[in-house]
DNA sequence: GCCATTTAATGAGTGCAACTCACTTAGTGT
DNA sequence: ACACTAAGTGAGTTGCACTCATTAAATGGC
């Protein structure tokens, strides 16, 4: 009894390392085939272990996906709040958040598809860490709107929940085709359009002086011209 | 050999009738348990047939769901366009469409959940009838926006696709908890809020004179930011 | 009314994929 | 060297979507 059958490596790793290896393999397979089409057998092979081993670390295939997504999500959000602190002004802050959100979806459509189309509809979603992380995330959007209200830029009767739903709903619908690899979109252009629509939608109307006019028009055009010039590629921060 | 085992009814129906009966039963089961948890065995029992019979009418379980949803969707949309014709004015027409959409989700959360959370993420969705029905549906929303532009109520540079994504995205996010039976919402209140936000967001701004300080301020800042980004470095791409 | 033909309906399979568990053996501390 | 711990195994089991050879209810020609 030997030959090919006996060729298995059988090297043993500490719990954390093996777990990490499985998660890397699982992410790979989930991303390339989607949740349903990814079989535990395939993930096991990719991880260099046998199927039963997966179940020593993750109670179910679903839990495995959840863990993989949690890891991804935490990495995304880790520096998010810090970055937001560096942006001033309601419009800019709003725009940054929307842009950031769209950019993640643009950069990692596979993982985002897993979150949005596979994991989120599950019943256990609301009990998962991802749900809570996401709440914190959308909360900061509302905080920006509240600042806008407090500062007098926005109306006082803004329906906060609806605004949040609009921003994230718009982002989701807009990126939908891209997540399925059936289309493209520009995070920059979309962020501008969404931000402007929301901003104008919330703006306090007929204040002291009436809005707009020649001056505004001129600036709006300048913005548009510059927006076109600013290549999406370049994101370097200008040193003070 | 007889008794209970021989008690089967075995009555034969014409194709259409049997198909209809199966679809009624399937809808019932799908709605109450969700797609995954609904087993073909259970649907068969509910329809008063044996499992194999299902497969004489529907090639797969997925196809069965698709047919069930198509039937529902067509019923919903059948009189929709006619009703819309009876509403006058951009704001009213917009409001009617959003309200109608939300009302359907409110009235039939189970079916809507099947569409939004289960069926739509599937790869075959874009080839299904539902996709095309949905397109026609969202098209009519855009038509209303275009009327608004043509009539001078809305700005000319409205990003149509984004507006559509915002309306339907907002509706979807807003109804999300309700579809999962984890929350409630008011179609009327939500329709008002969304319509107003969109309407104000698209509105053509004051022709009159002076600009508001806030708006100017925002634009001035945007211009400054963009001036920084648009460095002289980049010229148009050289044609090959 | 009787048989031939058609086809609705059956139900005992098949195959595949998630998940289990009694066992094996690589590492470790003494 | 030796016992002990726990990582890893792989041959199951289970459950479900789906198949197919067979049965028999309706239909129609004579």
mmCIF file of N, CA and C in Angstrom, chain A residues 36 88-89 91-92 95 113 117 120-126 153 155 159 161-163 165-166 168-170 172-174 176-177 180 182 190 193-194 196-203 205 209-213 215-216 219-220 222-227 229-231 234-236 238, chain B residues 36 113 117 120-126 155 157 159 161-166 168-170 172-174 176-177 180 182 184 190 193-194 197-198 200-212 214-216 218-223 225-231 233-234:
data_model
loop_
_atom_site.group_PDB
_atom_site.id
_atom_site.type_symbol
_atom_site.label_atom_id
_atom_site.label_comp_id
_atom_site.label_asym_id
_atom_site.label_seq_id
_atom_site.Cartn_x
_atom_site.Cartn_y
_atom_site.Cartn_z
ATOM 1 N N UNK A 36 -22.836 29.485 -5.039
ATOM 2 C CA UNK A 36 -23.486 28.209 -5.340
ATOM 3 C C UNK A 36 -22.557 27.279 -6.105
ATOM 4 N N UNK A 88 -12.979 68.266 4.147
ATOM 5 C CA UNK A 88 -13.745 69.365 4.743
ATOM 6 C C UNK A 88 -14.895 69.805 3.852
ATOM 7 N N UNK A 89 -15.950 70.249 4.478
ATOM 8 C CA UNK A 89 -17.074 70.789 3.726
ATOM 9 C C UNK A 89 -18.097 69.716 3.409
ATOM 10 N N UNK A 91 -20.325 69.252 0.960
ATOM 11 C CA UNK A 91 -20.357 68.680 -0.393
ATOM 12 C C UNK A 91 -19.191 67.729 -0.593
ATOM 13 N N UNK A 92 -18.023 68.175 -0.213
ATOM 14 C CA UNK A 92 -16.839 67.340 -0.389
ATOM 15 C C UNK A 92 -16.899 66.055 0.415
ATOM 16 N N UNK A 95 -19.423 63.772 -1.165
ATOM 17 C CA UNK A 95 -18.856 63.265 -2.403
ATOM 18 C C UNK A 95 -17.798 62.221 -2.129
ATOM 19 N N UNK A 113 -20.018 41.531 -5.228
ATOM 20 C CA UNK A 113 -21.144 40.725 -5.691
ATOM 21 C C UNK A 113 -21.513 39.670 -4.651
ATOM 22 N N UNK A 117 -25.219 40.238 -3.561
ATOM 23 C CA UNK A 117 -26.170 39.331 -4.200
ATOM 24 C C UNK A 117 -26.295 37.969 -3.541
ATOM 25 N N UNK A 120 -26.065 38.914 1.540
ATOM 26 C CA UNK A 120 -27.028 39.804 2.172
ATOM 27 C C UNK A 120 -28.460 39.275 2.196
ATOM 28 N N UNK A 121 -28.881 38.576 1.146
ATOM 29 C CA UNK A 121 -30.250 38.055 1.215
ATOM 30 C C UNK A 121 -30.452 36.937 2.241
ATOM 31 N N UNK A 122 -29.405 36.349 2.747
ATOM 32 C CA UNK A 122 -29.578 35.244 3.692
ATOM 33 C C UNK A 122 -30.232 35.702 4.991
ATOM 34 N N UNK A 123 -30.935 34.786 5.635
ATOM 35 C CA UNK A 123 -31.591 35.135 6.891
ATOM 36 C C UNK A 123 -30.585 35.511 7.992
ATOM 37 N N UNK A 124 -29.433 34.861 7.980
ATOM 38 C CA UNK A 124 -28.478 35.124 9.062
ATOM 39 C C UNK A 124 -27.740 36.458 8.912
ATOM 40 N N UNK A 125 -27.988 37.130 7.794
ATOM 41 C CA UNK A 125 -27.235 38.371 7.557
ATOM 42 C C UNK A 125 -27.327 39.359 8.712
ATOM 43 N N UNK A 126 -28.530 39.571 9.181
ATOM 44 C CA UNK A 126 -28.717 40.588 10.217
ATOM 45 C C UNK A 126 -28.019 40.255 11.521
ATOM 46 N N UNK A 153 -26.908 74.551 5.533
ATOM 47 C CA UNK A 153 -26.861 74.305 4.100
ATOM 48 C C UNK A 153 -28.094 73.541 3.623
ATOM 49 N N UNK A 155 -32.054 71.823 4.245
ATOM 50 C CA UNK A 155 -33.346 72.031 4.888
ATOM 51 C C UNK A 155 -33.364 71.308 6.241
ATOM 52 N N UNK A 159 -35.592 64.004 5.239
ATOM 53 C CA UNK A 159 -35.908 62.654 5.701
ATOM 54 C C UNK A 159 -34.642 61.793 5.641
ATOM 55 N N UNK A 161 -33.462 58.863 6.676
ATOM 56 C CA UNK A 161 -33.402 57.477 6.228
ATOM 57 C C UNK A 161 -33.531 57.369 4.719
ATOM 58 N N UNK A 162 -34.446 58.168 4.186
ATOM 59 C CA UNK A 162 -34.658 58.126 2.730
ATOM 60 C C UNK A 162 -33.393 58.566 1.992
ATOM 61 N N UNK A 163 -32.745 59.559 2.521
ATOM 62 C CA UNK A 163 -31.528 60.039 1.869
ATOM 63 C C UNK A 163 -30.467 58.944 1.854
ATOM 64 N N UNK A 165 -31.023 55.754 1.999
ATOM 65 C CA UNK A 165 -31.464 54.718 1.062
ATOM 66 C C UNK A 165 -31.207 55.141 -0.379
ATOM 67 N N UNK A 166 -31.366 56.417 -0.631
ATOM 68 C CA UNK A 166 -31.154 56.907 -1.989
ATOM 69 C C UNK A 166 -29.699 56.805 -2.393
ATOM 70 N N UNK A 168 -27.218 54.884 -1.119
ATOM 71 C CA UNK A 168 -26.699 53.529 -1.254
ATOM 72 C C UNK A 168 -27.498 52.717 -2.277
ATOM 73 N N UNK A 169 -28.755 53.019 -2.381
ATOM 74 C CA UNK A 169 -29.555 52.364 -3.404
ATOM 75 C C UNK A 169 -29.086 52.751 -4.799
ATOM 76 N N UNK A 170 -28.834 54.022 -4.987
ATOM 77 C CA UNK A 170 -28.350 54.487 -6.285
ATOM 78 C C UNK A 170 -27.020 53.826 -6.614
ATOM 79 N N UNK A 172 -25.881 51.047 -5.586
ATOM 80 C CA UNK A 172 -26.057 49.634 -5.853
ATOM 81 C C UNK A 172 -26.646 49.376 -7.235
ATOM 82 N N UNK A 173 -27.664 50.110 -7.569
ATOM 83 C CA UNK A 173 -28.258 49.914 -8.886
ATOM 84 C C UNK A 173 -27.279 50.302 -9.986
ATOM 85 N N UNK A 174 -26.550 51.362 -9.731
ATOM 86 C CA UNK A 174 -25.654 51.847 -10.772
ATOM 87 C C UNK A 174 -24.515 50.868 -11.042
ATOM 88 N N UNK A 176 -24.672 47.645 -10.597
ATOM 89 C CA UNK A 176 -25.240 46.326 -10.746
ATOM 90 C C UNK A 176 -24.654 45.544 -11.915
ATOM 91 N N UNK A 177 -24.682 46.141 -13.069
ATOM 92 C CA UNK A 177 -24.168 45.454 -14.260
ATOM 93 C C UNK A 177 -22.669 45.163 -14.117
ATOM 94 N N UNK A 180 -21.816 42.132 -12.198
ATOM 95 C CA UNK A 180 -22.068 40.898 -12.949
ATOM 96 C C UNK A 180 -21.194 40.794 -14.174
ATOM 97 N N UNK A 182 -21.186 42.664 -16.688
ATOM 98 C CA UNK A 182 -21.990 42.872 -17.893
ATOM 99 C C UNK A 182 -22.027 44.348 -18.250
ATOM 100 N N UNK A 190 -20.071 58.990 -11.679
ATOM 101 C CA UNK A 190 -21.262 58.610 -10.914
ATOM 102 C C UNK A 190 -21.287 59.331 -9.569
ATOM 103 N N UNK A 193 -22.419 62.884 -10.097
ATOM 104 C CA UNK A 193 -23.848 62.995 -10.415
ATOM 105 C C UNK A 193 -24.702 62.746 -9.180
ATOM 106 N N UNK A 194 -24.380 61.686 -8.449
ATOM 107 C CA UNK A 194 -25.182 61.368 -7.262
ATOM 108 C C UNK A 194 -25.062 62.474 -6.224
ATOM 109 N N UNK A 196 -24.303 65.606 -6.579
ATOM 110 C CA UNK A 196 -24.983 66.832 -6.978
ATOM 111 C C UNK A 196 -26.490 66.720 -6.826
ATOM 112 N N UNK A 197 -27.010 65.595 -7.257
ATOM 113 C CA UNK A 197 -28.454 65.409 -7.138
ATOM 114 C C UNK A 197 -28.908 65.452 -5.691
ATOM 115 N N UNK A 198 -28.203 64.717 -4.865
ATOM 116 C CA UNK A 198 -28.554 64.697 -3.446
ATOM 117 C C UNK A 198 -28.386 66.091 -2.849
ATOM 118 N N UNK A 199 -27.276 66.698 -3.173
ATOM 119 C CA UNK A 199 -26.995 68.017 -2.571
ATOM 120 C C UNK A 199 -28.086 69.015 -2.924
ATOM 121 N N UNK A 200 -28.367 69.072 -4.218
ATOM 122 C CA UNK A 200 -29.410 70.033 -4.616
ATOM 123 C C UNK A 200 -30.767 69.638 -4.043
ATOM 124 N N UNK A 201 -30.980 68.334 -3.947
ATOM 125 C CA UNK A 201 -32.246 67.873 -3.406
ATOM 126 C C UNK A 201 -32.457 68.267 -1.961
ATOM 127 N N UNK A 202 -31.366 68.383 -1.227
ATOM 128 C CA UNK A 202 -31.467 68.683 0.207
ATOM 129 C C UNK A 202 -31.318 70.162 0.518
ATOM 130 N N UNK A 203 -30.846 70.881 -0.450
ATOM 131 C CA UNK A 203 -30.487 72.274 -0.214
ATOM 132 C C UNK A 203 -31.670 73.090 0.303
ATOM 133 N N UNK A 205 -34.000 75.981 0.383
ATOM 134 C CA UNK A 205 -34.450 76.794 -0.754
ATOM 135 C C UNK A 205 -34.715 78.222 -0.348
ATOM 136 N N UNK A 209 -30.950 85.497 -0.042
ATOM 137 C CA UNK A 209 -30.740 85.837 -1.443
ATOM 138 C C UNK A 209 -31.166 84.654 -2.294
ATOM 139 N N UNK A 210 -31.761 84.938 -3.410
ATOM 140 C CA UNK A 210 -32.183 83.838 -4.278
ATOM 141 C C UNK A 210 -30.951 83.213 -4.926
ATOM 142 N N UNK A 211 -31.090 81.977 -5.257
ATOM 143 C CA UNK A 211 -29.909 81.240 -5.690
ATOM 144 C C UNK A 211 -29.574 81.479 -7.148
ATOM 145 N N UNK A 212 -28.440 81.056 -7.485
ATOM 146 C CA UNK A 212 -28.001 80.930 -8.870
ATOM 147 C C UNK A 212 -27.718 82.246 -9.576
ATOM 148 N N UNK A 213 -27.744 82.178 -10.871
ATOM 149 C CA UNK A 213 -27.434 83.359 -11.649
ATOM 150 C C UNK A 213 -26.173 83.196 -12.449
ATOM 151 N N UNK A 215 -23.103 84.172 -11.945
ATOM 152 C CA UNK A 215 -21.904 83.783 -11.220
ATOM 153 C C UNK A 215 -21.856 82.257 -11.024
ATOM 154 N N UNK A 216 -22.977 81.781 -10.582
ATOM 155 C CA UNK A 216 -23.066 80.343 -10.313
ATOM 156 C C UNK A 216 -22.833 79.555 -11.583
ATOM 157 N N UNK A 219 -19.283 79.318 -12.495
ATOM 158 C CA UNK A 219 -18.546 78.364 -11.668
ATOM 159 C C UNK A 219 -18.907 76.933 -12.012
ATOM 160 N N UNK A 220 -20.172 76.706 -12.220
ATOM 161 C CA UNK A 220 -20.617 75.356 -12.538
ATOM 162 C C UNK A 220 -19.898 74.864 -13.793
ATOM 163 N N UNK A 222 -17.065 75.900 -14.950
ATOM 164 C CA UNK A 222 -15.640 75.703 -14.630
ATOM 165 C C UNK A 222 -15.444 74.343 -13.968
ATOM 166 N N UNK A 223 -16.339 74.059 -13.074
ATOM 167 C CA UNK A 223 -16.249 72.760 -12.385
ATOM 168 C C UNK A 223 -16.322 71.638 -13.395
ATOM 169 N N UNK A 224 -17.274 71.764 -14.294
ATOM 170 C CA UNK A 224 -17.433 70.694 -15.256
ATOM 171 C C UNK A 224 -16.207 70.528 -16.145
ATOM 172 N N UNK A 225 -15.674 71.647 -16.561
ATOM 173 C CA UNK A 225 -14.478 71.590 -17.391
ATOM 174 C C UNK A 225 -13.352 70.890 -16.640
ATOM 175 N N UNK A 226 -13.169 71.308 -15.397
ATOM 176 C CA UNK A 226 -12.080 70.749 -14.592
ATOM 177 C C UNK A 226 -12.329 69.280 -14.269
ATOM 178 N N UNK A 227 -13.562 68.985 -14.046
ATOM 179 C CA UNK A 227 -13.911 67.605 -13.738
ATOM 180 C C UNK A 227 -13.472 66.713 -14.894
ATOM 181 N N UNK A 229 -11.019 67.350 -16.925
ATOM 182 C CA UNK A 229 -9.557 67.328 -17.026
ATOM 183 C C UNK A 229 -8.925 66.398 -15.988
ATOM 184 N N UNK A 230 -9.494 66.433 -14.807
ATOM 185 C CA UNK A 230 -8.912 65.617 -13.730
ATOM 186 C C UNK A 230 -9.048 64.149 -14.091
ATOM 187 N N UNK A 231 -7.931 63.553 -14.433
ATOM 188 C CA UNK A 231 -7.995 62.149 -14.847
ATOM 189 C C UNK A 231 -8.301 61.285 -13.647
ATOM 190 N N UNK A 234 -5.304 59.848 -11.389
ATOM 191 C CA UNK A 234 -4.489 60.586 -10.452
ATOM 192 C C UNK A 234 -5.231 60.911 -9.178
ATOM 193 N N UNK A 235 -4.714 60.471 -8.056
ATOM 194 C CA UNK A 235 -5.374 60.705 -6.773
ATOM 195 C C UNK A 235 -4.381 61.245 -5.770
ATOM 196 N N UNK A 236 -3.219 61.641 -6.224
ATOM 197 C CA UNK A 236 -2.202 62.081 -5.288
ATOM 198 C C UNK A 236 -2.697 63.271 -4.484
ATOM 199 N N UNK A 238 -2.317 66.668 -2.732
ATOM 200 C CA UNK A 238 -1.448 67.811 -2.930
ATOM 201 C C UNK A 238 -0.853 68.203 -1.596
ATOM 202 N N UNK B 36 -34.672 28.507 -1.756
ATOM 203 C CA UNK B 36 -33.800 27.406 -1.337
ATOM 204 C C UNK B 36 -34.539 26.400 -0.467
ATOM 205 N N UNK B 113 -39.688 39.807 -2.699
ATOM 206 C CA UNK B 113 -38.443 39.261 -2.167
ATOM 207 C C UNK B 113 -37.868 38.195 -3.102
ATOM 208 N N UNK B 117 -34.343 39.350 -4.252
ATOM 209 C CA UNK B 117 -33.247 38.685 -3.537
ATOM 210 C C UNK B 117 -32.853 37.334 -4.100
ATOM 211 N N UNK B 120 -33.224 37.702 -9.227
ATOM 212 C CA UNK B 120 -32.429 38.691 -9.963
ATOM 213 C C UNK B 120 -30.934 38.433 -9.937
ATOM 214 N N UNK B 121 -30.387 37.929 -8.836
ATOM 215 C CA UNK B 121 -28.939 37.668 -8.868
ATOM 216 C C UNK B 121 -28.517 36.524 -9.789
ATOM 217 N N UNK B 122 -29.442 35.701 -10.232
ATOM 218 C CA UNK B 122 -29.071 34.566 -11.064
ATOM 219 C C UNK B 122 -28.497 35.009 -12.406
ATOM 220 N N UNK B 123 -27.636 34.177 -12.960
ATOM 221 C CA UNK B 123 -27.039 34.523 -14.258
ATOM 222 C C UNK B 123 -28.080 34.598 -15.379
ATOM 223 N N UNK B 124 -29.105 33.753 -15.288
ATOM 224 C CA UNK B 124 -30.070 33.722 -16.382
ATOM 225 C C UNK B 124 -31.048 34.887 -16.358
ATOM 226 N N UNK B 125 -30.956 35.711 -15.320
ATOM 227 C CA UNK B 125 -31.924 36.802 -15.190
ATOM 228 C C UNK B 125 -32.019 37.684 -16.438
ATOM 229 N N UNK B 126 -30.863 38.070 -16.933
ATOM 230 C CA UNK B 126 -30.872 39.003 -18.064
ATOM 231 C C UNK B 126 -31.484 38.417 -19.318
ATOM 232 N N UNK B 155 -33.562 70.714 -15.124
ATOM 233 C CA UNK B 155 -32.314 71.102 -15.785
ATOM 234 C C UNK B 155 -32.142 70.280 -17.058
ATOM 235 N N UNK B 157 -29.150 69.130 -18.040
ATOM 236 C CA UNK B 157 -28.014 68.202 -17.924
ATOM 237 C C UNK B 157 -28.283 67.060 -16.941
ATOM 238 N N UNK B 159 -28.555 63.672 -15.394
ATOM 239 C CA UNK B 159 -27.989 62.359 -15.748
ATOM 240 C C UNK B 159 -29.071 61.294 -15.599
ATOM 241 N N UNK B 161 -29.680 58.115 -16.322
ATOM 242 C CA UNK B 161 -29.480 56.789 -15.748
ATOM 243 C C UNK B 161 -29.350 56.845 -14.234
ATOM 244 N N UNK B 162 -28.606 57.851 -13.788
ATOM 245 C CA UNK B 162 -28.415 57.980 -12.339
ATOM 246 C C UNK B 162 -29.742 58.253 -11.637
ATOM 247 N N UNK B 163 -30.552 59.055 -12.247
ATOM 248 C CA UNK B 163 -31.845 59.350 -11.631
ATOM 249 C C UNK B 163 -32.670 58.079 -11.505
ATOM 250 N N UNK B 164 -32.681 57.310 -12.579
ATOM 251 C CA UNK B 164 -33.403 56.035 -12.530
ATOM 252 C C UNK B 164 -32.844 55.151 -11.408
ATOM 253 N N UNK B 165 -31.516 55.048 -11.347
ATOM 254 C CA UNK B 165 -30.901 54.210 -10.315
ATOM 255 C C UNK B 165 -31.250 54.711 -8.918
ATOM 256 N N UNK B 166 -31.347 56.018 -8.802
ATOM 257 C CA UNK B 166 -31.655 56.578 -7.499
ATOM 258 C C UNK B 166 -33.067 56.252 -7.065
ATOM 259 N N UNK B 168 -35.133 53.785 -8.135
ATOM 260 C CA UNK B 168 -35.383 52.376 -7.861
ATOM 261 C C UNK B 168 -34.466 51.833 -6.770
ATOM 262 N N UNK B 169 -33.279 52.381 -6.693
ATOM 263 C CA UNK B 169 -32.373 51.991 -5.615
ATOM 264 C C UNK B 169 -32.922 52.413 -4.260
ATOM 265 N N UNK B 170 -33.421 53.633 -4.207
ATOM 266 C CA UNK B 170 -33.992 54.124 -2.949
ATOM 267 C C UNK B 170 -35.172 53.255 -2.542
ATOM 268 N N UNK B 172 -35.749 50.234 -3.280
ATOM 269 C CA UNK B 172 -35.318 48.910 -2.875
ATOM 270 C C UNK B 172 -34.712 48.903 -1.473
ATOM 271 N N UNK B 173 -33.834 49.848 -1.230
ATOM 272 C CA UNK B 173 -33.228 49.905 0.099
ATOM 273 C C UNK B 173 -34.270 50.203 1.164
ATOM 274 N N UNK B 174 -35.186 51.066 0.814
ATOM 275 C CA UNK B 174 -36.168 51.475 1.806
ATOM 276 C C UNK B 174 -37.097 50.318 2.179
ATOM 277 N N UNK B 176 -36.328 47.155 2.026
ATOM 278 C CA UNK B 176 -35.512 45.987 2.305
ATOM 279 C C UNK B 176 -35.952 45.225 3.561
ATOM 280 N N UNK B 177 -36.061 45.932 4.655
ATOM 281 C CA UNK B 177 -36.445 45.281 5.908
ATOM 282 C C UNK B 177 -37.853 44.694 5.802
ATOM 283 N N UNK B 180 -38.117 41.394 4.194
ATOM 284 C CA UNK B 180 -37.640 40.320 5.069
ATOM 285 C C UNK B 180 -38.501 40.169 6.306
ATOM 286 N N UNK B 182 -38.874 42.229 8.622
ATOM 287 C CA UNK B 182 -38.117 42.704 9.783
ATOM 288 C C UNK B 182 -38.362 44.192 10.001
ATOM 289 N N UNK B 184 -41.280 47.768 8.893
ATOM 290 C CA UNK B 184 -42.424 48.304 8.168
ATOM 291 C C UNK B 184 -42.024 49.598 7.446
ATOM 292 N N UNK B 190 -43.038 57.458 2.080
ATOM 293 C CA UNK B 190 -41.792 57.259 1.340
ATOM 294 C C UNK B 190 -41.896 57.836 -0.062
ATOM 295 N N UNK B 193 -41.452 61.566 0.094
ATOM 296 C CA UNK B 193 -40.076 61.975 0.384
ATOM 297 C C UNK B 193 -39.176 61.770 -0.829
ATOM 298 N N UNK B 194 -39.289 60.618 -1.452
ATOM 299 C CA UNK B 194 -38.429 60.340 -2.604
ATOM 300 C C UNK B 194 -38.751 61.292 -3.747
ATOM 301 N N UNK B 197 -37.423 64.808 -3.043
ATOM 302 C CA UNK B 197 -35.966 64.870 -3.156
ATOM 303 C C UNK B 197 -35.526 64.860 -4.611
ATOM 304 N N UNK B 198 -36.070 63.929 -5.351
ATOM 305 C CA UNK B 198 -35.717 63.828 -6.771
ATOM 306 C C UNK B 198 -36.134 65.103 -7.498
ATOM 307 N N UNK B 200 -36.727 68.148 -6.421
ATOM 308 C CA UNK B 200 -35.898 69.317 -6.122
ATOM 309 C C UNK B 200 -34.485 69.132 -6.685
ATOM 310 N N UNK B 201 -34.014 67.903 -6.644
ATOM 311 C CA UNK B 201 -32.671 67.647 -7.172
ATOM 312 C C UNK B 201 -32.540 67.928 -8.654
ATOM 313 N N UNK B 202 -33.642 67.761 -9.358
ATOM 314 C CA UNK B 202 -33.590 67.927 -10.816
ATOM 315 C C UNK B 202 -34.023 69.309 -11.267
ATOM 316 N N UNK B 203 -34.651 70.030 -10.354
ATOM 317 C CA UNK B 203 -35.278 71.287 -10.715
ATOM 318 C C UNK B 203 -34.285 72.265 -11.321
ATOM 319 N N UNK B 204 -34.784 72.952 -12.275
ATOM 320 C CA UNK B 204 -34.009 74.041 -12.869
ATOM 321 C C UNK B 204 -33.937 75.147 -11.817
ATOM 322 N N UNK B 205 -32.730 75.645 -11.579
ATOM 323 C CA UNK B 205 -32.587 76.626 -10.497
ATOM 324 C C UNK B 205 -32.908 78.022 -10.964
ATOM 325 N N UNK B 206 -33.185 78.840 -9.980
ATOM 326 C CA UNK B 206 -33.616 80.217 -10.202
ATOM 327 C C UNK B 206 -32.993 80.893 -11.418
ATOM 328 N N UNK B 207 -33.806 81.260 -12.338
ATOM 329 C CA UNK B 207 -33.318 82.095 -13.446
ATOM 330 C C UNK B 207 -32.887 83.436 -12.917
ATOM 331 N N UNK B 208 -33.592 83.957 -11.901
ATOM 332 C CA UNK B 208 -33.319 85.331 -11.446
ATOM 333 C C UNK B 208 -31.852 85.633 -11.218
ATOM 334 N N UNK B 209 -31.600 86.402 -10.202
ATOM 335 C CA UNK B 209 -30.255 86.947 -10.098
ATOM 336 C C UNK B 209 -29.344 86.205 -9.133
ATOM 337 N N UNK B 210 -29.054 86.825 -8.065
ATOM 338 C CA UNK B 210 -27.980 86.493 -7.140
ATOM 339 C C UNK B 210 -27.890 85.038 -6.751
ATOM 340 N N UNK B 211 -26.699 84.630 -6.493
ATOM 341 C CA UNK B 211 -26.485 83.266 -6.046
ATOM 342 C C UNK B 211 -26.438 83.230 -4.525
ATOM 343 N N UNK B 212 -26.801 82.106 -3.985
ATOM 344 C CA UNK B 212 -26.724 81.988 -2.532
ATOM 345 C C UNK B 212 -25.265 81.829 -2.123
ATOM 346 N N UNK B 214 -24.016 80.019 0.128
ATOM 347 C CA UNK B 214 -23.683 78.625 0.363
ATOM 348 C C UNK B 214 -23.266 77.935 -0.939
ATOM 349 N N UNK B 215 -24.108 78.125 -1.931
ATOM 350 C CA UNK B 215 -23.867 77.478 -3.210
ATOM 351 C C UNK B 215 -22.535 77.930 -3.805
ATOM 352 N N UNK B 216 -22.315 79.235 -3.740
ATOM 353 C CA UNK B 216 -21.085 79.798 -4.272
ATOM 354 C C UNK B 216 -19.878 79.212 -3.574
ATOM 355 N N UNK B 218 -19.611 76.469 -2.028
ATOM 356 C CA UNK B 218 -19.415 75.081 -2.387
ATOM 357 C C UNK B 218 -18.683 74.993 -3.714
ATOM 358 N N UNK B 219 -19.136 75.769 -4.671
ATOM 359 C CA UNK B 219 -18.539 75.715 -5.996
ATOM 360 C C UNK B 219 -17.108 76.230 -5.967
ATOM 361 N N UNK B 220 -16.910 77.289 -5.215
ATOM 362 C CA UNK B 220 -15.558 77.861 -5.130
ATOM 363 C C UNK B 220 -14.588 76.800 -4.628
ATOM 364 N N UNK B 221 -15.036 76.093 -3.622
ATOM 365 C CA UNK B 221 -14.179 75.043 -3.053
ATOM 366 C C UNK B 221 -13.932 73.930 -4.049
ATOM 367 N N UNK B 222 -15.004 73.574 -4.755
ATOM 368 C CA UNK B 222 -14.869 72.489 -5.743
ATOM 369 C C UNK B 222 -13.880 72.890 -6.812
ATOM 370 N N UNK B 223 -13.989 74.116 -7.247
ATOM 371 C CA UNK B 223 -13.075 74.604 -8.278
ATOM 372 C C UNK B 223 -11.652 74.528 -7.777
ATOM 373 N N UNK B 225 -10.392 72.615 -5.515
ATOM 374 C CA UNK B 225 -9.955 71.230 -5.434
ATOM 375 C C UNK B 225 -9.570 70.716 -6.813
ATOM 376 N N UNK B 226 -10.403 71.052 -7.765
ATOM 377 C CA UNK B 226 -10.176 70.539 -9.106
ATOM 378 C C UNK B 226 -8.965 71.180 -9.767
ATOM 379 N N UNK B 227 -8.786 72.451 -9.506
ATOM 380 C CA UNK B 227 -7.594 73.114 -10.057
ATOM 381 C C UNK B 227 -6.350 72.360 -9.621
ATOM 382 N N UNK B 228 -6.405 71.913 -8.389
ATOM 383 C CA UNK B 228 -5.275 71.154 -7.859
ATOM 384 C C UNK B 228 -5.086 69.839 -8.573
ATOM 385 N N UNK B 229 -6.172 69.196 -8.867
ATOM 386 C CA UNK B 229 -6.066 67.877 -9.483
ATOM 387 C C UNK B 229 -5.662 67.953 -10.949
ATOM 388 N N UNK B 230 -6.250 68.915 -11.639
ATOM 389 C CA UNK B 230 -5.991 68.992 -13.077
ATOM 390 C C UNK B 230 -4.647 69.656 -13.344
ATOM 391 N N UNK B 231 -3.628 68.893 -13.143
ATOM 392 C CA UNK B 231 -2.290 69.436 -13.404
ATOM 393 C C UNK B 231 -2.061 69.473 -14.907
ATOM 394 N N UNK B 233 0.106 68.314 -16.525
ATOM 395 C CA UNK B 233 0.736 67.086 -17.013
ATOM 396 C C UNK B 233 -0.037 66.401 -18.135
ATOM 397 N N UNK B 234 -1.327 66.268 -17.936
ATOM 398 C CA UNK B 234 -2.067 65.387 -18.830
ATOM 399 C C UNK B 234 -2.695 66.119 -20.004
#
